[in-house]
Coordinates of C-alpha atoms and ligand atoms in Angstrom, one line a residue:
S694 CA 29.0 -75.4 24.8
D695 CA 26.1 -73.4 24.9
A696 CA 24.0 -75.7 22.6
F697 CA 21.7 -77.9 24.3
E698 CA 19.2 -80.7 23.7
T699 CA 16.3 -81.9 26.0
D700 CA 13.8 -84.4 25.4
S701 CA 11.3 -81.5 24.5
K702 CA 13.5 -79.7 22.1
I703 CA 16.5 -79.7 19.9
C704 CA 18.1 -76.1 20.1
F705 CA 20.9 -74.5 18.3
P706 CA 23.5 -72.5 19.9
K707 CA 22.1 -68.8 20.8
K708 CA 24.6 -67.1 18.3
F709 CA 23.5 -69.5 15.6
M710 CA 21.7 -67.4 12.6
F711 CA 18.7 -68.2 10.7
G712 CA 17.9 -66.6 7.3
V713 CA 16.2 -66.9 4.2
A714 CA 17.3 -66.3 0.4
T715 CA 16.4 -65.0 -2.7
A716 CA 18.3 -64.1 -6.0
A717 CA 17.6 -60.9 -8.3
Y718 CA 16.5 -62.5 -11.4
Q719 CA 14.4 -64.9 -9.8
I720 CA 12.2 -62.5 -7.8
E721 CA 12.7 -59.0 -9.0
G722 CA 11.0 -58.4 -12.3
A723 CA 11.5 -54.9 -13.5
W724 CA 13.7 -56.4 -16.0
N725 CA 13.9 -52.9 -18.3
V726 CA 13.2 -50.5 -15.6
S727 CA 15.3 -47.3 -16.0
A728 CA 18.6 -47.9 -17.4
K729 CA 18.8 -51.5 -16.3
G730 CA 20.8 -53.5 -19.0
E731 CA 19.8 -56.9 -20.5
S732 CA 20.8 -60.1 -18.6
I733 CA 21.6 -63.2 -20.3
W734 CA 18.3 -64.7 -18.7
D735 CA 16.6 -61.9 -20.1
R736 CA 17.8 -62.7 -23.6
Y737 CA 17.6 -66.4 -22.9
T738 CA 13.8 -66.4 -21.8
H739 CA 13.0 -64.0 -24.5
T740 CA 14.5 -65.7 -27.4
H741 CA 14.0 -69.3 -26.3
P742 CA 10.6 -69.8 -24.6
E743 CA 10.6 -73.5 -25.6
R744 CA 13.6 -74.1 -23.2
I745 CA 11.6 -72.9 -20.4
F746 CA 9.3 -75.3 -19.2
D747 CA 6.1 -73.4 -18.9
H748 CA 7.6 -70.6 -21.3
N749 CA 7.6 -68.2 -18.7
T750 CA 10.1 -65.4 -18.3
G751 CA 11.3 -63.3 -15.2
D752 CA 10.0 -60.1 -16.7
V753 CA 7.9 -59.4 -13.7
A754 CA 8.2 -62.4 -11.6
A755 CA 7.2 -61.7 -8.1
D756 CA 8.0 -57.9 -8.9
S757 CA 9.7 -57.5 -5.7
Y758 CA 11.7 -54.5 -7.4
H759 CA 8.4 -52.6 -6.7
N760 CA 7.4 -54.4 -3.5
F761 CA 10.6 -54.9 -1.4
P762 CA 8.8 -53.3 1.6
R763 CA 6.5 -56.0 1.7
D764 CA 9.1 -58.7 1.3
V765 CA 11.0 -57.1 4.2
E766 CA 7.8 -57.3 6.2
L767 CA 7.5 -61.2 5.7
M768 CA 10.9 -61.5 6.9
K769 CA 10.1 -59.5 10.0
Q770 CA 7.0 -61.9 10.6
L771 CA 9.3 -64.7 10.2
G772 CA 12.0 -63.3 13.2
V773 CA 14.9 -64.2 10.7
Q774 CA 18.0 -62.7 11.6
F775 CA 19.5 -62.4 8.2
Y776 CA 18.4 -61.8 4.4
R777 CA 20.5 -63.4 1.5
F778 CA 19.9 -61.7 -1.6
S779 CA 21.8 -60.8 -5.0
I780 CA 22.3 -57.8 -6.6
S781 CA 21.6 -57.7 -10.4
W782 CA 25.0 -56.8 -12.3
P783 CA 23.1 -55.4 -15.4
R784 CA 20.9 -53.2 -13.0
I785 CA 24.1 -51.3 -11.5
L786 CA 26.4 -51.6 -14.8
P787 CA 23.7 -51.8 -17.8
N788 CA 26.5 -53.1 -20.2
G789 CA 28.5 -54.6 -17.5
L790 CA 31.3 -51.9 -17.5
T791 CA 32.0 -49.2 -15.1
N792 CA 31.8 -46.3 -17.7
E793 CA 28.0 -45.9 -17.1
V794 CA 26.4 -46.6 -13.5
N795 CA 22.7 -46.9 -13.1
E796 CA 22.0 -44.5 -10.5
D797 CA 18.4 -45.9 -10.2
G798 CA 20.2 -49.4 -9.5
I799 CA 22.2 -48.0 -6.6
R800 CA 19.0 -46.4 -5.3
Y801 CA 17.1 -49.7 -5.3
Y802 CA 19.5 -51.4 -3.5
N803 CA 20.2 -49.0 -0.8
D804 CA 16.5 -48.8 -0.2
L805 CA 16.3 -52.4 0.4
L806 CA 19.1 -51.7 2.7
E807 CA 18.0 -49.1 4.5
E808 CA 14.4 -51.4 4.9
L809 CA 16.4 -54.2 6.2
F810 CA 18.2 -52.2 8.9
R811 CA 14.8 -50.3 9.9
N812 CA 13.6 -53.9 10.7
G813 CA 17.0 -55.4 12.2
I814 CA 17.7 -57.9 9.6
M815 CA 21.5 -58.3 8.3
P816 CA 21.9 -58.4 4.8
I817 CA 24.0 -60.9 3.2
V818 CA 24.8 -60.0 -0.4
T819 CA 25.6 -62.2 -3.5
M820 CA 27.2 -60.0 -6.1
Y821 CA 26.3 -62.6 -8.7
H822 CA 23.5 -65.0 -9.1
W823 CA 23.6 -66.0 -12.7
D824 CA 22.3 -62.9 -14.3
L825 CA 25.6 -61.8 -16.6
P826 CA 25.0 -58.5 -18.6
Q827 CA 24.5 -59.8 -22.0
S828 CA 27.2 -57.3 -23.6
L829 CA 29.7 -59.4 -21.6
Q830 CA 28.2 -62.8 -22.9
D831 CA 28.3 -61.3 -26.3
M832 CA 32.3 -61.2 -25.4
G833 CA 32.3 -64.7 -24.6
G834 CA 30.9 -64.1 -21.0
W835 CA 32.8 -66.2 -18.4
T836 CA 34.9 -68.1 -20.8
N837 CA 37.0 -64.9 -21.9
P838 CA 39.6 -63.9 -19.2
I839 CA 38.7 -60.3 -19.6
I840 CA 35.6 -61.3 -17.5
I841 CA 38.0 -61.4 -14.2
D842 CA 39.0 -57.8 -14.6
Y843 CA 35.3 -56.5 -15.2
F844 CA 34.1 -58.3 -12.4
V845 CA 36.6 -57.0 -10.1
D846 CA 35.5 -53.6 -11.4
Y847 CA 31.9 -54.4 -10.7
A848 CA 32.9 -55.5 -7.1
R849 CA 34.8 -52.7 -6.5
I850 CA 31.6 -50.4 -7.5
L851 CA 29.7 -52.6 -4.9
F852 CA 32.0 -52.3 -2.2
E853 CA 32.0 -48.6 -2.8
A854 CA 28.3 -48.0 -2.7
F855 CA 27.2 -50.6 -0.1
G856 CA 30.3 -51.6 1.8
D857 CA 29.3 -49.1 4.7
K858 CA 26.0 -51.3 5.0
V859 CA 27.0 -54.7 4.0
K860 CA 29.3 -56.6 6.4
V861 CA 28.9 -59.9 4.6
W862 CA 29.8 -60.4 0.9
I863 CA 29.3 -63.7 -1.4
T864 CA 31.2 -63.1 -4.5
V865 CA 29.7 -66.0 -6.7
N866 CA 26.5 -68.4 -6.1
E867 CA 27.2 -72.1 -7.3
P868 CA 30.0 -71.8 -9.9
L869 CA 29.1 -75.3 -10.8
S870 CA 25.6 -74.6 -11.8
F871 CA 26.3 -71.4 -13.7
C872 CA 29.4 -72.9 -15.4
E873 CA 28.2 -76.5 -15.8
D874 CA 24.6 -75.9 -16.6
G875 CA 25.2 -72.6 -18.6
Y876 CA 28.2 -73.2 -20.3
G877 CA 28.1 -77.2 -20.5
G878 CA 24.1 -77.5 -20.5
D879 CA 20.6 -75.6 -20.6
D880 CA 20.8 -72.8 -18.4
A881 CA 21.5 -69.3 -20.1
P882 CA 23.6 -68.5 -22.4
G883 CA 22.7 -72.2 -23.4
S884 CA 23.9 -74.8 -25.8
R885 CA 27.7 -74.3 -25.3
S886 CA 30.0 -77.2 -24.8
S887 CA 30.4 -79.4 -22.0
G888 CA 34.1 -80.5 -21.1
F889 CA 35.4 -77.5 -22.7
E890 CA 33.5 -74.0 -22.1
D891 CA 32.5 -75.2 -18.6
Y892 CA 36.4 -75.4 -17.7
L893 CA 37.2 -71.8 -19.0
C894 CA 34.1 -70.7 -17.3
G895 CA 35.3 -72.3 -14.0
H896 CA 38.8 -71.2 -14.4
N897 CA 38.0 -67.4 -15.0
V898 CA 35.5 -67.5 -11.9
L899 CA 38.0 -68.7 -9.4
I900 CA 40.3 -66.3 -10.4
A901 CA 38.1 -63.6 -10.7
H902 CA 36.9 -64.7 -7.2
G903 CA 40.2 -64.7 -5.7
R904 CA 41.0 -61.2 -7.1
V905 CA 38.0 -59.7 -5.6
Y906 CA 38.8 -61.4 -2.3
R907 CA 42.5 -59.8 -2.3
M908 CA 41.1 -56.3 -3.3
Y909 CA 38.8 -56.3 -0.3
Q910 CA 41.8 -57.3 1.9
E911 CA 43.8 -54.6 0.7
K912 CA 41.7 -51.7 0.0
Y913 CA 38.4 -52.1 2.1
V914 CA 38.5 -54.5 5.1
K915 CA 40.3 -52.2 7.5
Q916 CA 37.7 -49.5 7.1
Q917 CA 34.6 -51.7 6.4
K918 CA 35.2 -54.6 8.5
G919 CA 33.2 -57.1 6.4
F920 CA 33.8 -60.9 5.3
V921 CA 34.1 -62.1 1.9
G922 CA 33.1 -65.7 0.8
I923 CA 31.9 -67.9 -2.1
T924 CA 29.1 -69.9 -2.3
I925 CA 29.5 -73.6 -3.7
D926 CA 26.8 -76.5 -3.7
F927 CA 27.3 -79.7 -2.9
R928 CA 25.0 -82.7 -3.4
W929 CA 26.2 -85.4 -0.9
I930 CA 27.5 -88.4 -3.3
E931 CA 27.4 -91.8 -1.5
P932 CA 28.5 -95.0 -3.1
A933 CA 25.8 -97.1 -4.5
S934 CA 27.3 -100.5 -3.1
T935 CA 30.3 -101.4 -0.9
S936 CA 32.6 -102.2 -4.0
D937 CA 35.9 -100.6 -4.3
D938 CA 34.7 -99.2 -7.9
D939 CA 31.8 -97.5 -6.4
Q940 CA 33.7 -96.0 -3.4
R941 CA 36.2 -94.6 -5.7
A942 CA 33.6 -93.5 -8.2
A943 CA 31.9 -91.8 -5.6
E944 CA 35.0 -90.0 -4.3
V945 CA 36.1 -88.8 -8.1
I946 CA 32.6 -87.4 -8.3
R947 CA 32.6 -85.5 -5.1
Q948 CA 36.2 -83.9 -6.4
F949 CA 34.6 -83.0 -9.7
S950 CA 31.5 -81.7 -8.7
F951 CA 32.4 -79.9 -5.5
G952 CA 36.4 -80.1 -5.3
W953 CA 36.6 -78.3 -8.8
F954 CA 35.7 -75.0 -6.8
A955 CA 36.1 -76.0 -3.2
H956 CA 40.0 -77.4 -3.8
P957 CA 41.3 -74.3 -5.1
I958 CA 40.1 -71.9 -2.3
F959 CA 39.9 -74.3 0.9
S960 CA 42.5 -77.0 0.6
Q961 CA 46.0 -76.6 2.2
T962 CA 47.9 -77.2 -1.2
G963 CA 45.4 -75.0 -3.2
D964 CA 44.7 -75.6 -7.3
Y965 CA 42.5 -78.3 -8.8
P966 CA 41.9 -81.5 -7.2
P967 CA 44.6 -83.8 -8.1
I968 CA 42.4 -86.3 -9.7
M969 CA 40.7 -83.8 -11.7
R970 CA 43.7 -82.5 -13.3
K971 CA 45.1 -86.4 -14.0
R972 CA 41.7 -87.7 -15.4
I973 CA 41.3 -84.3 -17.8
D974 CA 44.8 -84.1 -18.9
I975 CA 44.9 -88.1 -19.6
I976 CA 41.5 -88.1 -21.6
S977 CA 42.4 -84.5 -23.4
K978 CA 45.7 -86.3 -24.4
R979 CA 43.6 -89.6 -25.9
Q980 CA 41.4 -87.0 -27.7
H981 CA 44.5 -85.5 -29.4
F982 CA 44.1 -82.1 -27.9
H983 CA 47.4 -80.4 -27.6
R984 CA 46.8 -79.2 -24.4
S985 CA 44.6 -80.1 -21.5
R986 CA 40.9 -78.9 -21.8
L987 CA 41.2 -78.0 -18.0
P988 CA 43.1 -74.7 -18.0
V989 CA 46.3 -74.4 -15.7
F990 CA 47.0 -72.0 -13.4
T991 CA 50.3 -70.1 -12.8
P992 CA 51.9 -70.3 -9.3
E993 CA 50.7 -66.7 -8.4
E994 CA 47.1 -67.6 -9.3
V995 CA 47.2 -70.5 -7.1
E996 CA 48.2 -68.4 -4.3
I997 CA 45.5 -65.7 -5.0
I998 CA 43.0 -68.1 -4.7
R999 CA 44.0 -70.5 -2.1
G1000 CA 42.7 -69.3 1.1
S1001 CA 40.4 -66.3 -0.5
A1002 CA 37.5 -66.7 1.7
D1003 CA 36.5 -65.9 5.4
F1004 CA 33.7 -68.5 5.3
F1005 CA 32.3 -71.3 3.2
G1006 CA 29.2 -70.7 1.8
L1007 CA 27.2 -74.0 1.4
N1008 CA 24.0 -74.8 -0.6
H1009 CA 22.7 -78.2 0.2
Y1010 CA 19.5 -79.6 -1.0
T1011 CA 19.8 -83.6 -1.8
T1012 CA 22.0 -86.8 -2.1
S1013 CA 22.8 -89.0 -5.1
L1014 CA 24.3 -92.5 -5.7
A1015 CA 27.6 -93.1 -7.3
V1016 CA 27.9 -96.0 -9.7
Y1017 CA 31.3 -96.6 -11.3
S1018 CA 31.0 -96.5 -15.0
D1019 CA 33.8 -97.7 -17.4
T1020 CA 32.6 -95.0 -20.0
K1021 CA 34.4 -95.1 -23.4
I1022 CA 36.4 -92.1 -24.4
T1023 CA 34.5 -90.4 -27.1
P1024 CA 36.2 -87.9 -29.4
Q1025 CA 33.3 -85.3 -28.1
P1026 CA 34.5 -83.7 -24.6
S1027 CA 32.2 -84.2 -21.9
F1028 CA 32.5 -83.3 -18.4
Y1029 CA 30.6 -86.5 -17.3
T1030 CA 32.8 -88.8 -19.4
D1031 CA 35.8 -86.9 -17.6
M1032 CA 34.1 -87.6 -14.2
G1033 CA 33.7 -91.5 -15.1
G1034 CA 30.7 -92.4 -12.9
I1035 CA 27.0 -92.4 -13.1
L1036 CA 24.6 -90.9 -10.5
K1037 CA 21.6 -92.8 -9.4
E1038 CA 19.1 -92.5 -7.1
K1039 CA 17.2 -94.8 -4.4
P1040 CA 13.5 -95.4 -5.4
E1041 CA 12.2 -95.2 -1.8
W1042 CA 13.8 -91.7 -1.2
P1043 CA 11.0 -89.3 -0.8
K1044 CA 10.4 -87.0 -4.0
S1045 CA 10.0 -83.1 -4.4
N1046 CA 8.3 -81.0 -7.2
S1047 CA 12.1 -81.2 -8.8
T1048 CA 13.8 -84.0 -10.7
W1049 CA 17.0 -83.6 -8.9
L1050 CA 15.9 -83.1 -5.4
K1051 CA 15.4 -86.3 -3.5
V1052 CA 14.8 -85.9 0.5
V1053 CA 18.0 -87.5 2.2
P1054 CA 18.5 -85.6 5.6
W1055 CA 21.5 -87.9 6.3
G1056 CA 23.3 -86.7 3.3
F1057 CA 23.7 -83.1 4.8
R1058 CA 25.4 -84.2 8.2
K1059 CA 27.9 -86.4 5.5
A1060 CA 28.3 -83.6 3.4
L1061 CA 29.3 -81.3 6.3
N1062 CA 31.7 -83.8 7.7
W1063 CA 33.4 -84.4 4.4
I1064 CA 33.9 -80.6 4.1
K1065 CA 35.2 -80.7 7.8
N1066 CA 37.7 -83.4 7.3
S1067 CA 38.7 -82.2 3.6
Y1068 CA 39.6 -78.7 4.6
N1069 CA 40.4 -78.5 8.1
N1070 CA 36.8 -77.7 9.6
P1071 CA 36.2 -74.2 7.7
L1072 CA 33.5 -71.8 9.0
V1073 CA 30.6 -72.8 7.2
L1074 CA 27.5 -70.8 6.6
V1075 CA 24.7 -72.8 4.9
T1076 CA 23.6 -70.5 2.2
E1077 CA 20.7 -72.3 0.7
N1078 CA 18.7 -75.6 1.9
G1079 CA 15.0 -76.1 0.5
M1080 CA 12.5 -78.1 -0.8
S1081 CA 10.1 -77.7 -4.0
L1082 CA 6.4 -78.7 -4.2
E1083 CA 3.2 -77.8 -5.8
P1084 CA 1.5 -74.6 -5.3
G1085 CA -0.6 -75.1 -1.8
L1086 CA -0.5 -73.6 1.8
Q1087 CA -0.5 -76.9 3.6
D1088 CA 2.8 -77.8 2.8
T1089 CA 3.4 -80.6 5.6
R1090 CA 5.9 -82.1 3.4
R1091 CA 8.1 -78.8 3.3
V1092 CA 7.9 -78.9 7.0
N1093 CA 9.3 -82.4 7.4
Y1094 CA 12.1 -81.6 4.9
I1095 CA 13.0 -78.5 7.3
D1096 CA 12.6 -80.8 9.9
G1097 CA 14.9 -83.7 9.1
Y1098 CA 17.4 -81.4 7.5
L1099 CA 17.8 -79.4 10.6
K1100 CA 18.1 -82.4 13.0
A1101 CA 20.8 -83.6 10.7
L1102 CA 22.4 -80.4 10.7
H1103 CA 22.1 -80.0 14.6
T1104 CA 23.7 -83.5 15.0
A1105 CA 26.9 -81.8 12.8
I1106 CA 27.3 -79.3 14.6
V1107 CA 26.8 -80.6 18.5
K1108 CA 28.2 -84.4 17.8
D1109 CA 30.5 -84.0 15.1
K1110 CA 31.8 -80.2 15.7
C1111 CA 31.3 -79.0 12.3
N1112 CA 31.6 -75.4 12.3
V1113 CA 28.6 -74.2 11.2
I1114 CA 27.3 -70.5 12.1
G1115 CA 23.9 -70.2 10.1
Y1116 CA 21.4 -71.8 8.3
T1117 CA 19.5 -70.0 5.2
Y1118 CA 16.3 -71.5 3.9
W1119 CA 15.5 -71.2 0.1
S1120 CA 13.5 -69.3 -0.3
L1121 CA 11.6 -66.8 1.3
I1122 CA 9.0 -66.7 -1.8
D1123 CA 8.3 -68.6 -4.8
N1124 CA 10.3 -67.2 -7.6
F1125 CA 11.2 -67.7 -11.2
E1126 CA 12.8 -71.2 -11.1
W1127 CA 15.1 -70.8 -14.0
T1128 CA 14.3 -73.3 -16.9
R1129 CA 11.6 -74.6 -14.6
G1130 CA 9.8 -71.1 -14.8
F1131 CA 7.1 -71.0 -12.0
S1132 CA 6.4 -74.8 -12.0
E1133 CA 8.6 -75.6 -9.0
R1134 CA 7.7 -73.7 -5.7
F1135 CA 10.4 -73.4 -2.9
G1136 CA 8.8 -70.5 -0.9
L1137 CA 7.6 -70.5 2.7
Y1138 CA 5.4 -67.8 1.1
E1139 CA 3.1 -68.7 -1.7
V1140 CA 3.0 -66.3 -4.9
D1141 CA -0.1 -65.7 -6.6
Y1142 CA 1.5 -65.1 -9.9
D1143 CA -1.9 -64.4 -11.6
S1144 CA -2.9 -61.5 -9.1
P1145 CA -1.9 -58.1 -10.3
N1146 CA 0.1 -57.6 -7.3
K1147 CA 1.7 -61.0 -6.9
T1148 CA 0.2 -61.3 -3.4
R1149 CA 2.0 -63.7 -0.7
T1150 CA 0.6 -66.0 1.4
A1151 CA 2.3 -67.6 4.3
R1152 CA 2.3 -71.4 4.1
L1153 CA 2.7 -73.7 7.2
S1154 CA 6.1 -74.1 6.6
A1155 CA 6.2 -70.1 7.3
A1156 CA 4.9 -70.7 10.7
Y1157 CA 7.2 -73.6 11.3
Y1158 CA 10.1 -71.9 10.2
G1159 CA 9.4 -68.9 11.8
K1160 CA 9.2 -70.4 15.2
I1161 CA 12.5 -72.0 14.8
A1162 CA 14.1 -68.7 13.8
R1163 CA 13.0 -66.9 16.7
T1164 CA 13.5 -69.6 19.5
K1165 CA 16.6 -71.4 17.8
C1166 CA 15.1 -74.7 18.8
I1167 CA 13.2 -77.1 16.5
P1168 CA 9.8 -77.8 18.0
S1169 CA 9.7 -81.4 19.3
S1170 CA 5.9 -81.5 17.9
W1171 CA 5.3 -79.2 15.0
Y1172 CA 1.5 -80.5 14.8
F1173 CA 0.8 -77.6 17.2
V1174 CA 2.6 -74.7 15.7
D1175 CA 0.5 -71.6 15.7
Ligands
PNW1330 C1 20.2 -73.4 -6.6 N1 21.7 -79.8 -7.2 O1 20.7 -74.3 -7.7 C2 20.0 -72.0 -7.0 O2 21.1 -71.4 -6.4 C3 18.9 -71.3 -6.9 O3 18.7 -70.1 -7.6 C4 17.7 -72.4 -7.1 O4 16.3 -71.4 -7.0 C5 17.8 -73.4 -6.0 O5 18.9 -74.2 -6.3 C6 16.6 -74.3 -6.2 O6 16.7 -74.9 -7.7 C7 20.9 -75.8 -7.4 O7 22.0 -80.3 -8.3 C8 21.1 -76.6 -8.7 O8 21.8 -80.1 -6.0 C9 21.5 -77.8 -8.5 C10 21.8 -78.4 -7.3 C11 21.2 -77.3 -5.9 C12 20.9 -76.3 -6.4

């Protein structure tokens, strides 16, 4: 193998790629420029400022819409091989539908793609990173099955407009996050219903993803020669104890939080994880529902979804402990009761600036091995990994996070033979962190939100990550990075 390890250096294979990621709503701003339509995050931050930690919005964010050449310049400085960004659906299709295409939106992403090519950076494009056109949400959004056709229509526009330039596509980012937190929790559109609308959302997302994959295979791949995948988030779930109950709870939680989306696409059999099907069916019955709250795929749908990805996009940040809980079944549906376990953490795990994110590098290796063993060692692209801190340029704790997680990744690749082809740091720059506003900073570059042009300044981690991206080796002693 071309991977090697010396006492001084830990190196990744020569072909291994390093990149950085962002998402449209989190960095672009220009929320109402030209004909752009309103997204659910525009509506949510405008009508519910109290639900955003610092009452901010993404109206301007890092203003990347007006400043993308500057962002590309930062990537050039880092020396990364690719840039993962997302396209704003309502910037392309203001009302979500194809009868009206916003030419300014097409122009914007074409300009960005051109700028990337001029600088030798490969684009990896996410079609949907949570900013649904509000007009579609008014019809029920991801809970209305008509969204499947509309998403396919949107994807067709993207393949037609950008397919000559974009060779790696990600249909959706983290369906668990936007279905569970959006339709069952506090993300936009907000205040929906856990254990019900979240499952409708997930069901339609899976079919929509499968249909887009099949369309690309039928109509575009011959000419465009690209790859289509999906990004799924997986926090490692470690049993809290060696008891059988905790061991079993951990596996059930993995299946509910990750298998929900991974099993239908990447398992041999397809469809939902059997344990999820079984538990939700039984609990729905006890709650006197006539049918299971988890919708049922037709055999045709199972086949459309099964195997519908050229690669596995993995977002991984952290680890939790699973504790078995014999929760009483209440009449009120809940994803968490369906799952029947509780998540904890070890007090000694180092903290970040996000409550949900603890620094546990060994969990990364375990997550990668679980994927390898469960889904026949698929091609994995790590599409996000990163750490939040307070503002500040001397981010040695972020450097340690990257160092620890990359070492775990390296072991997974070299020792365990996990089939991982690239790594993406989240994020290039500080950005609008959803309901946490600007309070949680993930950037390699700090954004000064008070400055009129949203000045970017390199943190210590930028120098460190740039060194890795350029050499594909983890410096043995990062104290001496320039
Ligand atoms: C990601 N977890 O969401 C999103 O894709 C990004 O848009 C976001 O900025 C980033 O994380 C940082 O928050 C996640 O619980 C949500 O493990 C939850 C988890 C991981 C990622």
